[in-house]
Amino acid sequence: MDGLHAASSRGGTLIETVMATVRQRIAARQLTPGAKLPSVRAFAKTMQVSTSTVVEAYERLAAEGVIRSRPGSGFFVCGPLAPLSLAEVGPRLDREIDPLWISRQSLEAGGDILKPGCGWLPADWMPQQALRRALRGLAHAKDMVLADYGTPLGLAPLRQLLARRMGEHGIEASPEQIVLTESGTQAIDLLCRLLIEPGDTVLVDDPCYFNFHALLRAHRAKIVGVPYTPTGPDLDLFAQALAEHRPRLYITNSALHNPTGATLSPVTAHRLLKLADQSDLTIVEDDIFADFETEPAPRLAAFDGLSRVVHIGSFSKTLSASVRCGFIAAPSDWIERLTDLKISTTFGGGRLSAELVFSLLKDGSYRKHVETLRQRLSAAMVDTMQQLEPIGVRPWIEPRAGMFLWCSLPDGLDAADVARRALADGVVLAPGNAFSLSRTASRFLRFNVAQSKDTRMLEVIAKAMRG
Amino acid sequence: MDGLHAASSRGGTLIETVMATVRQRIAARQLTPGAKLPSVRAFAKTMQVSTSTVVEAYERLAAEGVIRSRPGSGFFVCGPLAPLSLAEVGPRLDREIDPLWISRQSLEAGGDILKPGCGWLPADWMPQQALRRALRGLAHAKDMVLADYGTPLGLAPLRQLLARRMGEHGIEASPEQIVLTESGTQAIDLLCRLLIEPGDTVLVDDPCYFNFHALLRAHRAKIVGVPYTPTGPDLDLFAQALAEHRPRLYITNSALHNPTGATLSPVTAHRLLKLADQSDLTIVEDDIFADFETEPAPRLAAFDGLSRVVHIGSFSKTLSASVRCGFIAAPSDWIERLTDLKISTTFGGGRLSAELVFSLLKDGSYRKHVETLRQRLSAAMVDTMQQLEPIGVRPWIEPRAGMFLWCSLPDGLDAADVARRALADGVVLAPGNAFSLSRTASRFLRFNVAQSKDTRMLEVIAKAMRG
């Protein structure tokens, strides 16, 4: 009996052995999403099994959603996300901690679930009175505002106002260089459509916002991570990644980096742009946390003058995530194509949302609201650090502002295990490896200080840490 | 009472009066860009108002971007607003008539442009009173409704209601098989991400909604057109296309086909599904015009039981295009991956829009409104045919319902030329070849009967036809 048959007799059938081999190749990235599997005949030969065994193994993997069949052309690897139960309520304990784990858990969480791992503020931190007033105001708007599509670029006065706001950060953008989108995520998605082809390489920070991984996978990009330091990406490794991988794009946050809360330093910003120039690299600067800043950080888009840096933002984190509105500020000569892509893929933008955001920005409600937010967040930051200190959960750095605290667990603890145990007790945490392409953040957790005020959280985490 | 208070009592507040005064001084160039504004205390004295009134006025002007605050040194006048370029306000005569030509022209058209070529109803045909009532209602909603992300699949009661509505058309879908999207276009976009790889072939009708071409190009699909007949696609040519191109997907409208206004016949529906079965073809049934129907057409999704047919819809055409909300009903085992893709590419859905649509569907406003729409459209259809008849513009078929009339021009005329000339006179037409992959519809124009009621339209078209 050869090794293969020995293995199969120890616990599974031949079919399962073939299935396990495919899974291993996928895990080892020898087979990447979209890749074609070996033909049934060829793989049967490799595995020394019958073709019907391989057919059955492929069919079962297809049923599981690991691979899929395309008639006439064979089997292909699916995205890394396994299908799950359809139950919509309650936390899912069975899901693997993949880039979408935290999003799904946070978005699905019911009212009694605590979400220190989630990436947004509690609803009652948002400017409820102002939102309600704006809705009543919209009830008197012109017919077209309530029923018609937005213009291709989106509400002109809002774009003018955004141009002004960017000016305050030194970013010179005309209103015609600004395209409104449904959200910050959609802004990056649109830019990926414009800028990358399947198979292109994109640099991200390691760690970075986990949804960059998921989004880039949807674009079939090759993702390369560069370690992030308290002042920006590690420039030596960044230069090395440029030379080695010739990436097309780099996506980052300059101010209040997610998940670490770090801020790009001016010297790193300059050197980074110099490297980008030398390699003709395009940079997407995702600054959706900008309005939480207390002291302004350097903006790549300001240094660069919107030539190779695209600046994006949204109001989901500071105003409302229910009202969808984001934006892109890009080089002038990209705007036509960006707009065509926007229309092709979403048709008109959300006019009502844009009008709502505009009315809150215009009347000063927004400015006052974010001032209050900054103060509340600053107090909550101190509070959360003090809460976590006694149980040995320590911040990597002390962020200048914002909602995120990137913390390490004591030696020997795995954040994913802690997160899984905490979820069973109704607390959604954000384990570090969801943010880390290299999966080297297994000791880290990201805390949202605004969602960490319930004392039950600490009890649950302490218990989860005990195992 | 001094002048100031008289002014404020006439309708504005003191704050607004102070704001107006600053604006006047800027307009009169008493305050030029970069100039420092009077201190709060000094200006309060000048204006005979409290300092808090001036503070509030300055804050609001800063929010509008008229002035800006420099901490520690006061408020300063901003530079003049960048004017919007001409490109943004008027039609573009230079653009080639590509799949996006009509969208761009229609979306960009100003108030005095007539748009018989556009694909939606005038704003005043929409249920304005109901929309305004719904907005006022939302002003009393819970905090989470106004500020939080939607759940991954989207508002559960709306999905329940949609499931019931589909049931009325014989489509059996559970609420868990329904995913809310931002729009019908985004629904198709998401399905393309799930179902096709770059280079895959997709069948469309010829003619079909022009944006299918643009969207599929964004997905790098190979597009193959099948001639459309008054009862559905030409089945012989459909079978031939299946054999020859092995397409992965077919996108179509069953009821009130865009642009022809035709409706799929039951016999064609059955044969089509049989062919699809034989070739393992997936079908996206885009039924965004369904609610205009007077007699229900057969639905592929009903015959097929949502096994290889995906059903999509939206409310942009019947309720509001400003409030973005669409949906997908798909086989159960696709939902997880669809939802992951939705989160990866747009994060949460537009909760506010979904709540707004739900409130209008729930209270019966929508049902009443579409009944009225059907009657108005039916009258406008007759009207438009009668208008066009004398100038030799003839309908291909007489549609059962809906807003579209697919018309041929007299021999020797090219619709693109006519459209270009009409655009110069302020009328946006929809030339046939924008809908035709084979570009064999050069004699056709699509009319939107709800946008064809202005008598100037006929004059402009008649003139454009004379050359």
Coordinates of N, CA and C in Angstrom, one line a residue, chain A residues 158-171 173 178 287-288 290-292 311 313-315 318 327 357 361-362 366-367 370 374, chain B residues 62-65 68 78:
Chain A
L158 N -22.2 70.6 -3.5 CA -21.4 69.8 -2.6 C -20.0 69.6 -3.0
R159 N -19.8 69.4 -4.3 CA -18.4 69.3 -4.8 C -17.6 70.6 -4.6
Q160 N -18.3 71.7 -4.8 CA -17.6 73.0 -4.5 C -17.2 73.1 -3.1
L161 N -18.1 72.7 -2.2 CA -17.8 72.7 -0.8 C -16.6 71.8 -0.4
L162 N -16.7 70.6 -1.0 CA -15.6 69.6 -0.8 C -14.2 70.2 -1.3
A163 N -14.3 70.8 -2.4 CA -13.0 71.4 -2.9 C -12.5 72.4 -1.9
R164 N -13.4 73.2 -1.4 CA -13.0 74.2 -0.4 C -12.4 73.5 0.9
R165 N -13.0 72.5 1.3 CA -12.5 71.7 2.5 C -11.2 71.1 2.2
M166 N -11.0 70.6 1.0 CA -9.7 70.0 0.7 C -8.6 71.1 0.7
G167 N -9.0 72.3 0.2 CA -8.1 73.4 0.2 C -7.5 73.7 1.6
E168 N -8.4 73.5 2.6 CA -7.9 73.8 3.9 C -6.8 72.8 4.4
H169 N -6.8 71.6 3.7 CA -5.7 70.6 4.0 C -4.6 70.8 2.9
G170 N -4.6 71.8 2.2 CA -3.6 72.0 1.2 C -3.8 71.2 -0.1
I171 N -4.9 70.6 -0.2 CA -5.1 69.8 -1.5 C -5.9 70.7 -2.5
A173 N -7.9 71.0 -5.4 CA -8.8 70.3 -6.3 C -9.9 71.2 -6.8
I178 N -13.7 66.4 -8.8 CA -14.3 65.7 -7.7 C -15.5 64.9 -8.3
D287 N -8.9 58.8 3.0 CA -8.8 59.7 4.2 C -10.2 59.8 4.9
I288 N -10.9 58.7 5.0 CA -12.2 58.8 5.5 C -12.3 59.1 7.0
A290 N -10.3 61.6 8.2 CA -9.6 62.9 8.3 C -10.3 63.8 9.3
D291 N -11.6 63.8 9.4 CA -12.3 64.8 10.2 C -12.2 64.5 11.7
F292 N -11.6 63.4 12.0 CA -11.4 63.1 13.5 C -10.1 63.8 13.9
H311 N -7.3 61.2 -4.0 CA -7.7 61.4 -2.6 C -9.2 61.0 -2.5
G313 N -12.7 60.2 0.2 CA -13.3 60.4 1.5 C -14.7 60.0 1.5
S314 N -15.3 60.1 2.7 CA -16.8 59.8 2.8 C -17.3 60.4 4.1
F315 N -18.6 60.2 4.4 CA -19.2 60.7 5.6 C -19.8 59.6 6.5
T318 N -18.4 59.8 10.1 CA -18.5 61.0 10.9 C -19.9 61.6 10.9
F327 N -16.6 60.4 -2.0 CA -16.1 61.2 -3.1 C -14.6 60.8 -3.5
V357 N -26.3 65.3 2.9 CA -25.0 65.6 3.4 C -24.7 67.1 3.2
L361 N -23.5 70.0 5.9 CA -22.2 70.7 5.8 C -22.4 72.2 5.7
K362 N -23.4 72.6 5.0 CA -23.6 74.0 4.7 C -24.0 74.8 5.9
Y366 N -22.4 70.1 10.8 CA -21.3 69.1 10.7 C -20.1 69.5 11.4
R367 N -19.7 70.8 11.2 CA -18.5 71.3 11.8 C -18.6 71.2 13.4
V370 N -18.4 67.4 14.5 CA -17.1 66.8 14.6 C -16.3 67.3 15.7
R374 N -14.6 64.8 18.4 CA -13.1 64.8 18.7 C -12.9 64.7 20.2
Chain B
A62 N -18.1 79.7 7.4 CA -16.9 78.9 7.2 C -17.3 77.5 6.7
A63 N -18.5 77.0 7.2 CA -19.0 75.7 6.7 C -19.3 75.8 5.2
E64 N -19.8 76.9 4.8 CA -20.1 77.1 3.3 C -18.8 77.3 2.5
G65 N -17.7 77.6 3.2 CA -16.4 77.8 2.5 C -16.3 79.3 2.0
R68 N -12.7 81.3 6.2 CA -12.2 80.2 7.0 C -11.5 80.6 8.3
C78 N -12.1 83.5 2.0 CA -11.5 82.5 1.1 C -11.4 83.1 -0.3

